[in-house]
Coordinates of C-alpha atoms in Angstrom, one line a residue:
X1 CA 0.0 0.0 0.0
X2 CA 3.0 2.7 1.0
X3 CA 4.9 1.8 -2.5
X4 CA 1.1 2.2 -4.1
X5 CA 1.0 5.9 -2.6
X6 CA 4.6 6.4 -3.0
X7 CA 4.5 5.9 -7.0
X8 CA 1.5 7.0 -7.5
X9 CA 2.6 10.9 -5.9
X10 CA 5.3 10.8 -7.6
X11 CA 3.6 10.5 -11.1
X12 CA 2.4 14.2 -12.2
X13 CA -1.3 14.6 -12.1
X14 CA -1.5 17.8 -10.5
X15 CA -2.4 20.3 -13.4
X16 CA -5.8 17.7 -13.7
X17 CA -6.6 18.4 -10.2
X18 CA -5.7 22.0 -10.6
X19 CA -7.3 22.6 -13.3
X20 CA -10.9 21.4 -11.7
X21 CA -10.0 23.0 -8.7
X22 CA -11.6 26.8 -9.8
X23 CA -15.1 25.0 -10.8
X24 CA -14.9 23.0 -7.1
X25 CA -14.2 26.4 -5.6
X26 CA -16.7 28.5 -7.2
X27 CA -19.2 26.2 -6.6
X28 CA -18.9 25.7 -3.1
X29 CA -18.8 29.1 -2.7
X30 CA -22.3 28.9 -4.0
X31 CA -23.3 25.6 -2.0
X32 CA -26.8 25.6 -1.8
X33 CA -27.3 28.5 -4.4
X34 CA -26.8 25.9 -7.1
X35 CA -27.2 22.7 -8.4
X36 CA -24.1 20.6 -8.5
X37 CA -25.2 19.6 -12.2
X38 CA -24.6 23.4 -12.8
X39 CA -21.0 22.9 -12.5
X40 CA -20.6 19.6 -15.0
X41 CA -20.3 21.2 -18.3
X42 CA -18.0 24.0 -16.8
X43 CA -15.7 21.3 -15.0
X44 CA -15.5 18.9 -18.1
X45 CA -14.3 21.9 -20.2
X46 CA -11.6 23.4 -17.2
X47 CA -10.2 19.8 -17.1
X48 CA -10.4 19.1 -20.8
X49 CA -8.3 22.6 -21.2
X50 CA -5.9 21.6 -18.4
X51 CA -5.2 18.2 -20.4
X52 CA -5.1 20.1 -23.6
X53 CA -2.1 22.5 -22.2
X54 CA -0.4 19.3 -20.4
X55 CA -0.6 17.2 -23.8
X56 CA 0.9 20.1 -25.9
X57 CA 3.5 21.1 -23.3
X58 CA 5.0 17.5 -23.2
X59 CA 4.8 17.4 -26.9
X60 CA 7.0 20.1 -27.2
X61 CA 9.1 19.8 -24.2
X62 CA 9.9 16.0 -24.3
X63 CA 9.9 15.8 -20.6
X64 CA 6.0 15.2 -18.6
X65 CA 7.7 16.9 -15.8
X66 CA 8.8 20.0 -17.0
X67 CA 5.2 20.0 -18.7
X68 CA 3.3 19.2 -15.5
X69 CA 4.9 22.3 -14.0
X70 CA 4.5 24.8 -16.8
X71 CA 0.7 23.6 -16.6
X72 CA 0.0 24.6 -13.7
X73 CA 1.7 28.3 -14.0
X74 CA -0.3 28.8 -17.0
X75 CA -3.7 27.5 -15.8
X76 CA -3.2 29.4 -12.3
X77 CA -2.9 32.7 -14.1
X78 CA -5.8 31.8 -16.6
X79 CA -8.1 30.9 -13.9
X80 CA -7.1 33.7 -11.6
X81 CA -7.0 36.2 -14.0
X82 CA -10.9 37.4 -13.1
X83 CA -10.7 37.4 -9.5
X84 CA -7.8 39.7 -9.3
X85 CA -9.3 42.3 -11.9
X86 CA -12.6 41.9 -9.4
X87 CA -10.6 42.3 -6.4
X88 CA -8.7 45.3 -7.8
X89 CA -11.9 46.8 -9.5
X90 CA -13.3 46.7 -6.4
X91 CA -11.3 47.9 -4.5
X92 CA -9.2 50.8 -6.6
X93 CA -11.7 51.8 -9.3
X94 CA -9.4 54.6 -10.7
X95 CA -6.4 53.0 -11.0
X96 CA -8.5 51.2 -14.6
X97 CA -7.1 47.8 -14.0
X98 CA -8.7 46.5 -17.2
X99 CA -6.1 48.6 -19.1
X100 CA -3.0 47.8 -17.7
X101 CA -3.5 43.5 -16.0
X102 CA -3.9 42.0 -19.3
X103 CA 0.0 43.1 -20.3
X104 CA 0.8 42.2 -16.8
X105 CA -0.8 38.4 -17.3
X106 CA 1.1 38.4 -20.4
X107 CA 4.7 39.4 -18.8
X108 CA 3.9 36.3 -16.2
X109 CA 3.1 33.8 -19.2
X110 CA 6.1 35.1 -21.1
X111 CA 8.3 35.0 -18.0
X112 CA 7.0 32.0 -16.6
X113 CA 7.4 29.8 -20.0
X114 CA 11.0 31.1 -19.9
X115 CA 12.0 30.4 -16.3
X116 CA 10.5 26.6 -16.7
X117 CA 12.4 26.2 -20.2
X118 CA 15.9 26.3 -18.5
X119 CA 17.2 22.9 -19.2
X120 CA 18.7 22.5 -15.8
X121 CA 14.7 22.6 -13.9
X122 CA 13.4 19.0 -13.9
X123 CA 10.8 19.7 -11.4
X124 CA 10.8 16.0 -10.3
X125 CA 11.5 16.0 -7.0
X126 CA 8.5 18.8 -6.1
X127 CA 6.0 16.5 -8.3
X128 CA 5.0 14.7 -4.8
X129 CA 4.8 18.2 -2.7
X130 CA 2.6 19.5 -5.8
X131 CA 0.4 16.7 -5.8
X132 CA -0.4 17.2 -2.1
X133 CA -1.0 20.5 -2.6
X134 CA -3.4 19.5 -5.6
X135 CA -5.4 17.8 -3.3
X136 CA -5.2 19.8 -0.3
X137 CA -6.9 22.5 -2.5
X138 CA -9.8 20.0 -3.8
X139 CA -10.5 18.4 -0.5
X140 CA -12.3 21.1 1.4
X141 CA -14.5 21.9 -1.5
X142 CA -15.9 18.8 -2.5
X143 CA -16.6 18.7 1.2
X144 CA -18.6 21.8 1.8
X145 CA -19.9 21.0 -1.7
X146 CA -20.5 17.6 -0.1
X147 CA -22.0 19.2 3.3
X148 CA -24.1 21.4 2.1
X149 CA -26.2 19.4 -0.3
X150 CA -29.3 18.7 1.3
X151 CA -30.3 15.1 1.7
X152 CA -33.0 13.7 -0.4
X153 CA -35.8 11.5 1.4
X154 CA -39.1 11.3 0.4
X155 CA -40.9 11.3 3.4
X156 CA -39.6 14.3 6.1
X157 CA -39.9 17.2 8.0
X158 CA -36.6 19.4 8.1
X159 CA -37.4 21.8 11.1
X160 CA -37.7 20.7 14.6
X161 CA -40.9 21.9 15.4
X162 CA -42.8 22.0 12.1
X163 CA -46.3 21.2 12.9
X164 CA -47.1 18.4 11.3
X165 CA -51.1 16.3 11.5
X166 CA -51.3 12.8 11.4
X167 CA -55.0 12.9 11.6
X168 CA -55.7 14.7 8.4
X169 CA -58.3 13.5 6.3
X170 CA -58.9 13.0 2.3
X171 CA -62.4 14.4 1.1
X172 CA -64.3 12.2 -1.8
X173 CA -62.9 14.0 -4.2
X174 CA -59.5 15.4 -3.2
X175 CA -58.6 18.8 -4.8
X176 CA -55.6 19.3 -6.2
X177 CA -53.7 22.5 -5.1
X178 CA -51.7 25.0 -6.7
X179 CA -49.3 26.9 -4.7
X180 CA -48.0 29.8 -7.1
X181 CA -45.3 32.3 -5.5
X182 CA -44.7 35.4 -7.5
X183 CA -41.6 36.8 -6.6
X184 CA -41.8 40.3 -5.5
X185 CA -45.4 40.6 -6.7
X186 CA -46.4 43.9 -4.3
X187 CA -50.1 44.6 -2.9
X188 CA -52.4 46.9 -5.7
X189 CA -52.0 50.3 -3.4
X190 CA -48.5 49.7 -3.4
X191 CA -48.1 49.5 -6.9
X192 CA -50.5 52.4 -7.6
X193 CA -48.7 54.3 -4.8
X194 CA -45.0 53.5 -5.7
X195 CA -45.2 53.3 -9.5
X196 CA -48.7 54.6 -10.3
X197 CA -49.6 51.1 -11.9
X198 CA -53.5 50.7 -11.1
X199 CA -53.9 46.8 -11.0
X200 CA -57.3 46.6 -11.0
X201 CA -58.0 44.9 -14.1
X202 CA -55.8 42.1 -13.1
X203 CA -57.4 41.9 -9.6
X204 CA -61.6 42.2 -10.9
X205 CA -60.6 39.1 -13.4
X206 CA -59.5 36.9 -10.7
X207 CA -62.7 37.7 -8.6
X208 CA -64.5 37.2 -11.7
X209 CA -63.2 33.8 -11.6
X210 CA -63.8 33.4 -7.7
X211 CA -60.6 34.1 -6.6
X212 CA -60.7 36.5 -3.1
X213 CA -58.1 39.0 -2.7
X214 CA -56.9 39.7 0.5
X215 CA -56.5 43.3 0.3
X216 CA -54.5 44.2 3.5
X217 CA -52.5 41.1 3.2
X218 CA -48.7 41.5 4.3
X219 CA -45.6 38.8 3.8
X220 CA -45.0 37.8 7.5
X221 CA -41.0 38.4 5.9
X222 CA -39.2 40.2 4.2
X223 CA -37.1 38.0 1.9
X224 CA -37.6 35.3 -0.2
X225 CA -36.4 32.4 1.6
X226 CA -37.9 33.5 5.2
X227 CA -41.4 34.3 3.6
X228 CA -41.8 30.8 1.6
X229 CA -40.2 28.6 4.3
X230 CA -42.6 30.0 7.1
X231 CA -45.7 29.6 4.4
X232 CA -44.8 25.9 3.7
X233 CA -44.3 24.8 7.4
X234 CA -47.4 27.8 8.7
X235 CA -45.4 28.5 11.5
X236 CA -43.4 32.0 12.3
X237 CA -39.8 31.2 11.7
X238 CA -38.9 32.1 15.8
X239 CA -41.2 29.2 16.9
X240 CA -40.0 26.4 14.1
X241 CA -36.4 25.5 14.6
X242 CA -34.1 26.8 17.5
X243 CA -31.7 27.2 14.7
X244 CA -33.2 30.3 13.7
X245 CA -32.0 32.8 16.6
X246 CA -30.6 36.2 16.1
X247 CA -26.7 35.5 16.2
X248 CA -27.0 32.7 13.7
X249 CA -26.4 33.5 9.6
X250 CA -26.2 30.0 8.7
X251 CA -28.9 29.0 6.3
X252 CA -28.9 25.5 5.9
X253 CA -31.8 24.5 8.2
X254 CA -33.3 27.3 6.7
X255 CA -33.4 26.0 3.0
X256 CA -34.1 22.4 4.3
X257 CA -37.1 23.5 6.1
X258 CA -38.2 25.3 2.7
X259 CA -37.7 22.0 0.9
X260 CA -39.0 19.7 3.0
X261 CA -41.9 21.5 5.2
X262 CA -44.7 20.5 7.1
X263 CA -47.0 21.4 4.0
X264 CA -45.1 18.9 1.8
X265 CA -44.9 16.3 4.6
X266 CA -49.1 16.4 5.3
X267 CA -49.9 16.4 1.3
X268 CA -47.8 13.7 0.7
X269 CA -49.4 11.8 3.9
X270 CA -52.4 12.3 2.5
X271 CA -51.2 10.8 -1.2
X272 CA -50.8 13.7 -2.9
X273 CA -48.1 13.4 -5.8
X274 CA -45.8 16.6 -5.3
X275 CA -45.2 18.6 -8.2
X276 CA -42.0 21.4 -8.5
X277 CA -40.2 23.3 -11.7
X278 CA -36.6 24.5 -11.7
X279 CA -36.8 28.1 -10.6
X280 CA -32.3 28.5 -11.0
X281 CA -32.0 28.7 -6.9
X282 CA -31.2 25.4 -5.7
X283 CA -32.8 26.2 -2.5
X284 CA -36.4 26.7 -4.0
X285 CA -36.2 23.6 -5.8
X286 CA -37.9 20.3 -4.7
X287 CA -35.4 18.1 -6.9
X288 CA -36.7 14.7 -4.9
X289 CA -40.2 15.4 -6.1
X290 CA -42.3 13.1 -7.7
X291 CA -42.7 15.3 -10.5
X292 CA -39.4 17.5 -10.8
X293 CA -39.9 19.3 -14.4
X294 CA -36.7 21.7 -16.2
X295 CA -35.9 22.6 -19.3
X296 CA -33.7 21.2 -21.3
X297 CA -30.2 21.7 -19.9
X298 CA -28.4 22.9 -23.1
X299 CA -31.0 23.7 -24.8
X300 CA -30.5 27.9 -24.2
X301 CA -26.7 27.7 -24.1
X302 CA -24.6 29.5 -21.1
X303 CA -26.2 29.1 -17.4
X304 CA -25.7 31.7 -15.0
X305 CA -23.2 29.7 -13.3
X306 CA -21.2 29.3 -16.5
X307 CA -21.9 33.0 -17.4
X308 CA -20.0 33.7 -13.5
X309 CA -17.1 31.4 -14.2
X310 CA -16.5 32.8 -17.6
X311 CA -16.0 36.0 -15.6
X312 CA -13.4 34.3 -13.1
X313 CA -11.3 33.5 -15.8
X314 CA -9.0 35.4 -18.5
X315 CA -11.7 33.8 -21.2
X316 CA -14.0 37.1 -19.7
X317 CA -12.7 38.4 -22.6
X318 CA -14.5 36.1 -25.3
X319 CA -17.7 38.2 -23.7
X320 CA -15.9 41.9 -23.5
X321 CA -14.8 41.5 -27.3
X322 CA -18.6 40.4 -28.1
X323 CA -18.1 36.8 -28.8
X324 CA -20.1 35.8 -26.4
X325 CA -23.0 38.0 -24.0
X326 CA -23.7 35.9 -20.8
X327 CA -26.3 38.4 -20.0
X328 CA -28.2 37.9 -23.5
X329 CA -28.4 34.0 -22.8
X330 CA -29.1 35.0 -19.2
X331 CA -32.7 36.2 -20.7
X332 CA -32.7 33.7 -22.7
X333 CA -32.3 31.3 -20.0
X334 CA -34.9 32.9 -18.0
X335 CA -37.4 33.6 -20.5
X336 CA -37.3 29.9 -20.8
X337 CA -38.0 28.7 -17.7
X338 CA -40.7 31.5 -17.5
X339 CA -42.4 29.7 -20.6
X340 CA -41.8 26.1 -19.9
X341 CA -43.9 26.9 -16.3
X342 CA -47.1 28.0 -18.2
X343 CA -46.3 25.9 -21.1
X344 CA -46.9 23.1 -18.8
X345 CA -50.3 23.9 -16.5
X346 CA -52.7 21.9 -19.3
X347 CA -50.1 18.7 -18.5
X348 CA -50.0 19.4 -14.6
X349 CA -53.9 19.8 -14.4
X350 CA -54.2 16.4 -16.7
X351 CA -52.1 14.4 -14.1
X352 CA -54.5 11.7 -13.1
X353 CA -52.9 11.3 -9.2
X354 CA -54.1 14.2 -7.2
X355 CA -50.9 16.7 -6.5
X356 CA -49.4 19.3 -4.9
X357 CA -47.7 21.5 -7.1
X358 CA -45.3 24.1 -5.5
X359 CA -44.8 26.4 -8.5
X360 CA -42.0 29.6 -8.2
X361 CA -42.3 32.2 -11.0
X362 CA -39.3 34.2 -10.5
X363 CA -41.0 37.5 -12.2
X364 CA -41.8 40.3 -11.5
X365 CA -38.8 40.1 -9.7
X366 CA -35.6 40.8 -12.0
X367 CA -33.8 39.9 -14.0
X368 CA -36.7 42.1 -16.6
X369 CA -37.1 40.0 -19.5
X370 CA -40.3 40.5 -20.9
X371 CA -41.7 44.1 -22.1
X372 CA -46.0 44.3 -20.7
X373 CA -46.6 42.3 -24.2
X374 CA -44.6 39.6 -23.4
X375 CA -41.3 40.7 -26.4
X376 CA -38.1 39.8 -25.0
X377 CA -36.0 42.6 -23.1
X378 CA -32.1 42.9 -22.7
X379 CA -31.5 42.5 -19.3
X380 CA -28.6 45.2 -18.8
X381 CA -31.3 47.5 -20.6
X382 CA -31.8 47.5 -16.3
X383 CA -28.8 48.1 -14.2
X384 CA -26.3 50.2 -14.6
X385 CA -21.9 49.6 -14.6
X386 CA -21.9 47.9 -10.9
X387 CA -24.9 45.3 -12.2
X388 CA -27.7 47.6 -9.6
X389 CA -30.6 48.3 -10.3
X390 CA -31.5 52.3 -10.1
X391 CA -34.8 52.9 -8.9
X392 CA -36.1 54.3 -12.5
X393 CA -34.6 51.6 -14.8
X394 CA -35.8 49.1 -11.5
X395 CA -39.4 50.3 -12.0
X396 CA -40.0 50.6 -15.7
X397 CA -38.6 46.8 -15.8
X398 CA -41.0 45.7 -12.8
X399 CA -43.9 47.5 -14.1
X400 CA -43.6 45.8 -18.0
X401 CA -43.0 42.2 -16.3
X402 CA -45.5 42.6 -13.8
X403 CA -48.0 43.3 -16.9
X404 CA -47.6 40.4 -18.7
X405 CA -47.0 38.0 -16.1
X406 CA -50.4 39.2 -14.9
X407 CA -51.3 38.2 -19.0
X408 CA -50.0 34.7 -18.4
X409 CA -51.3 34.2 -15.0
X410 CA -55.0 34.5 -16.3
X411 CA -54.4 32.0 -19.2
X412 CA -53.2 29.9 -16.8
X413 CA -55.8 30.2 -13.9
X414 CA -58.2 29.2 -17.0
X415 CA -56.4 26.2 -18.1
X416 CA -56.7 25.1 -14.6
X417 CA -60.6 25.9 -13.5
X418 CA -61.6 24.6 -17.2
X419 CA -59.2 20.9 -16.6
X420 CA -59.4 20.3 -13.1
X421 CA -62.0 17.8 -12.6
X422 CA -62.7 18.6 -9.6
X423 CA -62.5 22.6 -8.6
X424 CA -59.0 23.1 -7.5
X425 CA -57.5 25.3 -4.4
X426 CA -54.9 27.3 -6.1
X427 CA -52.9 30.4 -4.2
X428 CA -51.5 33.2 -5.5
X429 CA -49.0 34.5 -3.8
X430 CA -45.8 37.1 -3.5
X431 CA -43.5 36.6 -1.1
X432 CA -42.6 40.2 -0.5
X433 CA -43.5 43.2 -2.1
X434 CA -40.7 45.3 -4.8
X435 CA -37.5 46.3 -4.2
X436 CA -36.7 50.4 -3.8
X437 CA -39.4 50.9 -0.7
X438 CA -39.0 51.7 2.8
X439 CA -39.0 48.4 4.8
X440 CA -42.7 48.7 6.4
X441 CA -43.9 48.4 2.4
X442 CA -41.4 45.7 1.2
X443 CA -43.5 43.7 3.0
X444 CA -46.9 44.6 1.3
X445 CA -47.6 41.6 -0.9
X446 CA -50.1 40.5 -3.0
X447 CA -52.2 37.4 -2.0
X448 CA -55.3 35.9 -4.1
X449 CA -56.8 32.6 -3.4
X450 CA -59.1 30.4 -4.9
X451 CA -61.2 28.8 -1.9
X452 CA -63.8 26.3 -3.9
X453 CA -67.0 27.1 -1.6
X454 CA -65.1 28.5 1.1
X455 CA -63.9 32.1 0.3
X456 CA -65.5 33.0 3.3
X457 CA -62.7 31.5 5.4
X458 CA -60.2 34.2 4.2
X459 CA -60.3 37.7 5.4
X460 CA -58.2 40.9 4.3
X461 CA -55.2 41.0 6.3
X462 CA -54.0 37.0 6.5
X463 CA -50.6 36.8 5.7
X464 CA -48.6 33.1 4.4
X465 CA -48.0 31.7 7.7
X466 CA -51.8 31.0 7.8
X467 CA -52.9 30.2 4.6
X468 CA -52.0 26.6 4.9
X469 CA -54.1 26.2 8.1
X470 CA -56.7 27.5 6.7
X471 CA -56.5 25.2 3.7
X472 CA -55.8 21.9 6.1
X473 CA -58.6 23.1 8.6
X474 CA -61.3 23.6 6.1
X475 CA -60.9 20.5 3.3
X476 CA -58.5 18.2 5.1
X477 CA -60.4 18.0 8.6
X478 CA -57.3 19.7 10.0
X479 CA -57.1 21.1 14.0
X480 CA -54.3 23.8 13.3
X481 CA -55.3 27.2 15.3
X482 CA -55.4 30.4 13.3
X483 CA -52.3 32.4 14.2
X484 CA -51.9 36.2 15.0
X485 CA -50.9 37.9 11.7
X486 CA -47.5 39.2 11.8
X487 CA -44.8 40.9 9.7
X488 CA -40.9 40.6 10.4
X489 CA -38.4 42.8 9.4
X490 CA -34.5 41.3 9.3
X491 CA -31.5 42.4 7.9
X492 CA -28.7 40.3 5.8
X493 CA -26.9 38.3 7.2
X494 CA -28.5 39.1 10.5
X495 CA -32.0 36.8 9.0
X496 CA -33.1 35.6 11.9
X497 CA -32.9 39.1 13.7
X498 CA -36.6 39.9 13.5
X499 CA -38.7 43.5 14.2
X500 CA -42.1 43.3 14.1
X501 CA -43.4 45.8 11.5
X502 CA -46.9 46.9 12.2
X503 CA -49.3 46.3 9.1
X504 CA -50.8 50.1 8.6
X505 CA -53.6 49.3 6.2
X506 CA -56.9 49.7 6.9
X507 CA -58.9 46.6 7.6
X508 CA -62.2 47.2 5.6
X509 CA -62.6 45.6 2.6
X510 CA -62.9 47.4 -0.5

């Protein structure tokens, strides 16, 4: 076994293991932001370059060693190349690094290809040192790569106190149930007040259709993952898990909880089949459903984690020259999974199991795609240099999604009333209300519901964390109390460091 490890450390493999080493790192940096599969394509093409440079390096040299060595200095400036024109970007904006680091990465290729060409450098005896640096770079990222995947089961709760009923009951004819979230989808005075957008129209064709709008509803939080993950277990995140305490910023209990709730647990006790679509955030997405529907992976080209490598690397330039735009195929990428959602409904409602289908529309939020008839958009048409959204540019891009997602949202309400066999429950939801507004209104959100002979259970001002109860209590036989409605305010990375925002609207209905 020792003279196994012995020759096998002193054979040079270290430019492969460098060379997958950036991909590793990047993505777990992002652990839990993104699908390991995001990182295959990327990795197969960082190590198919690293072999490419070894191969033609010992072609010319003669000697693997030598090769090996050169490698690695030329794929550690390639791959570093981006970070350190971040870093410096960052940091000294007027010193124009983009001018003056490309001749500098040029000097080290030149200088490094000379240094390793001297005849006298073998660089055999460091081959075993190399090698265990190789690997002492890999090991902790397939680890917190490793750790921070959440484990798949079909059958569980993630948060210690999620309150889960084994006493539930199916009726004759189950309903199936729709839970739609629409990110950053704001409240109608909101909208009107903030942007002058009266959404009226929108609002009087879902009560057309029986849908009630809960006109002083509020998001019991104010981000994304807080807001959906207290909805899908109805319990306020202080009272759920005693992992979510003020001086904690870890998240990983946090995006279990959202993936496996108490919601999930009691459909799928009940035999409902669990239906999800790829959103792009790992942590929305229900990969161990029964019913896990994406696009087609390379069907739209570069993903966004491709599009944030490419900028890593010295082959950000293959984008500045215009060979490629990462931020074209990020519309395209996201118009996509936009379209493959409502392209799907007539399928979902024709499933023959009764489901649960936990549906995430990221839109209106950015990135603004779509123009208020539905004709693609360029997303940097939005933000300025630093990639931010100014509050104009932020508004005219919400305002034109926000119109024809509303379009889509009423084809798609008919597809499911007109399929459904039997009436279906189907919720409407934002998480939070738009960005650009003082913290008391980012939490304004706009909720409809579509109660089948029970719209009299909802009232104006419920918020998420109830909307689940009421659903269990009134067609499942559930016993879960109706709690007080509250909003939370929290700060990043301070999540769990709540302040209770009053909700300021008035409580007569319209």
């Amino acid at each position: 076994m020792k003279k196994t490890l012995s020759r096998l450390f002193r054979a040079p493999w270290y430019p492969i293991a460098i060379s997958a080493y950036p991909v590793l790192a990047l993505l777990s940096a992002n652990a839990g932001q993104v699908r390991l599969e995001a990182g295959m394509r990327p990795l197969l093409i960082s190590v198919g370059l690293g072999i490419l440079i070894y191969v033609l390096l010992w072609l010319y040299f003669k000697r693997i060693y030598k090769a090996a060595f050169l490698a690695t200095l030329f794929l550690t400036l390639f791959f570093s190349y981006g970070h350190v024109l971040i870093f410096i970007e960052a940091r000294w904006a007027h010193l124009n690094a983009a001018l003056w680091l490309p001749a500098v990465w040029l000097l080290l290729f030149l200088l490094s290809f000379f240094w390793a060409s001297r005849p006298y450098l073998a660089f055999i005896s460091s081959t075993p040192s190399l090698n265990v640096i190789a690997l002492v770079l890999l090991i902790p990222s397939l680890w917190q790569i490793h750790f921070n995947r959440v484990p798949e089961s079909d059958h569980r709760v993630a948060a210690d106190h999620a309150p889960i009923q084994e006493n539930l009951s199916l009726p004759e004819n189950p309903p199936d149930v729709y839970f739609i979230v629409l990110d950053s989808y704001g409240r109608s005075d909101l909208l009107y007040s903030a942007y002058g957008f009266d959404n009226r129209y929108f609002e009087n064709e879902l009560k057309r259709r029986g849908f009630y709008i809960a006109s002083c509803s509020q998001s019991n939080y104010v981000r994304t993952e807080l807001s959906i993950a207290s909805a899908l277990n109805m319990q306020y995140l202080q009272n759920l898990d005693d992992d979510f305490v003020p001086q904690n910023i870890r998240r990983a209990v946090l995006w279990d909880s959202l993936q496996h709730s108490a919601v999930r647990y009691n459909f799928e006790s009940l035999g409902y089949e669990t239906v999800n679509f790829a959103s792009g955030y790992a942590w929305l997405e229900l990969t161990d459903a029964d019913h896990f529907l994406t696009p087609p992976p390379l069907s739209s080209g570069m993903t966004e984690f491709e599009a944030l490598f490419l900028r890593t690397t010295l082959a950000r330039y293959i984008q500045d020259w215009g060979w490629v735009d990462p931020d074209y195929l990020l519309g395209v990428r996201e118009r996509e999974r936009f379209n493959y959602i409502f392209d799907n409904m007539d399928d979902i409602a024709r499933m023959p199991q009764h489901t649960f289908a936990y549906i995430h529309i990221i839109s209106p939020h950015p990135p603004f795609v779509f123009d208020a008839q539905g004709n693609p958009t360029y997303p940097p048409d939005f933000w300025n240099e630093q990639r931010l959204y100014p509050p104009d540019l932020y508004q005219k891009g919400y305002v034109n999604q926000l119109q024809y997602l509303n379009t889509r949202l009423l084809q798609a309400v008919d597809v499911l009333l007109e399929t459904s066999k039997t009436p279906p429950i189907i919720i409407l939801l934002g998480d939070h209300g738009p960005w650009h507004q003082p913290r008391s209104k980012r939490l304004l959100n706009f909720t409809a519901v579509y109660f089948p002979e029970h719209s009299d259970t909802l009232y104006p001002t419920v918020t998420p964390v109830n909307l689940f109860r009421l659903v269990f209590n009134t067609y499942f036989g559930g016993k879960y109390d109706i709690l007080k409605d509250v909003a939370y305010f929290s700060p990043v990375p301070n999540l769990y460091d709540f302040t209770k925002i009053e909700n300021s609207c008035s409580l007569a209905e319209e």
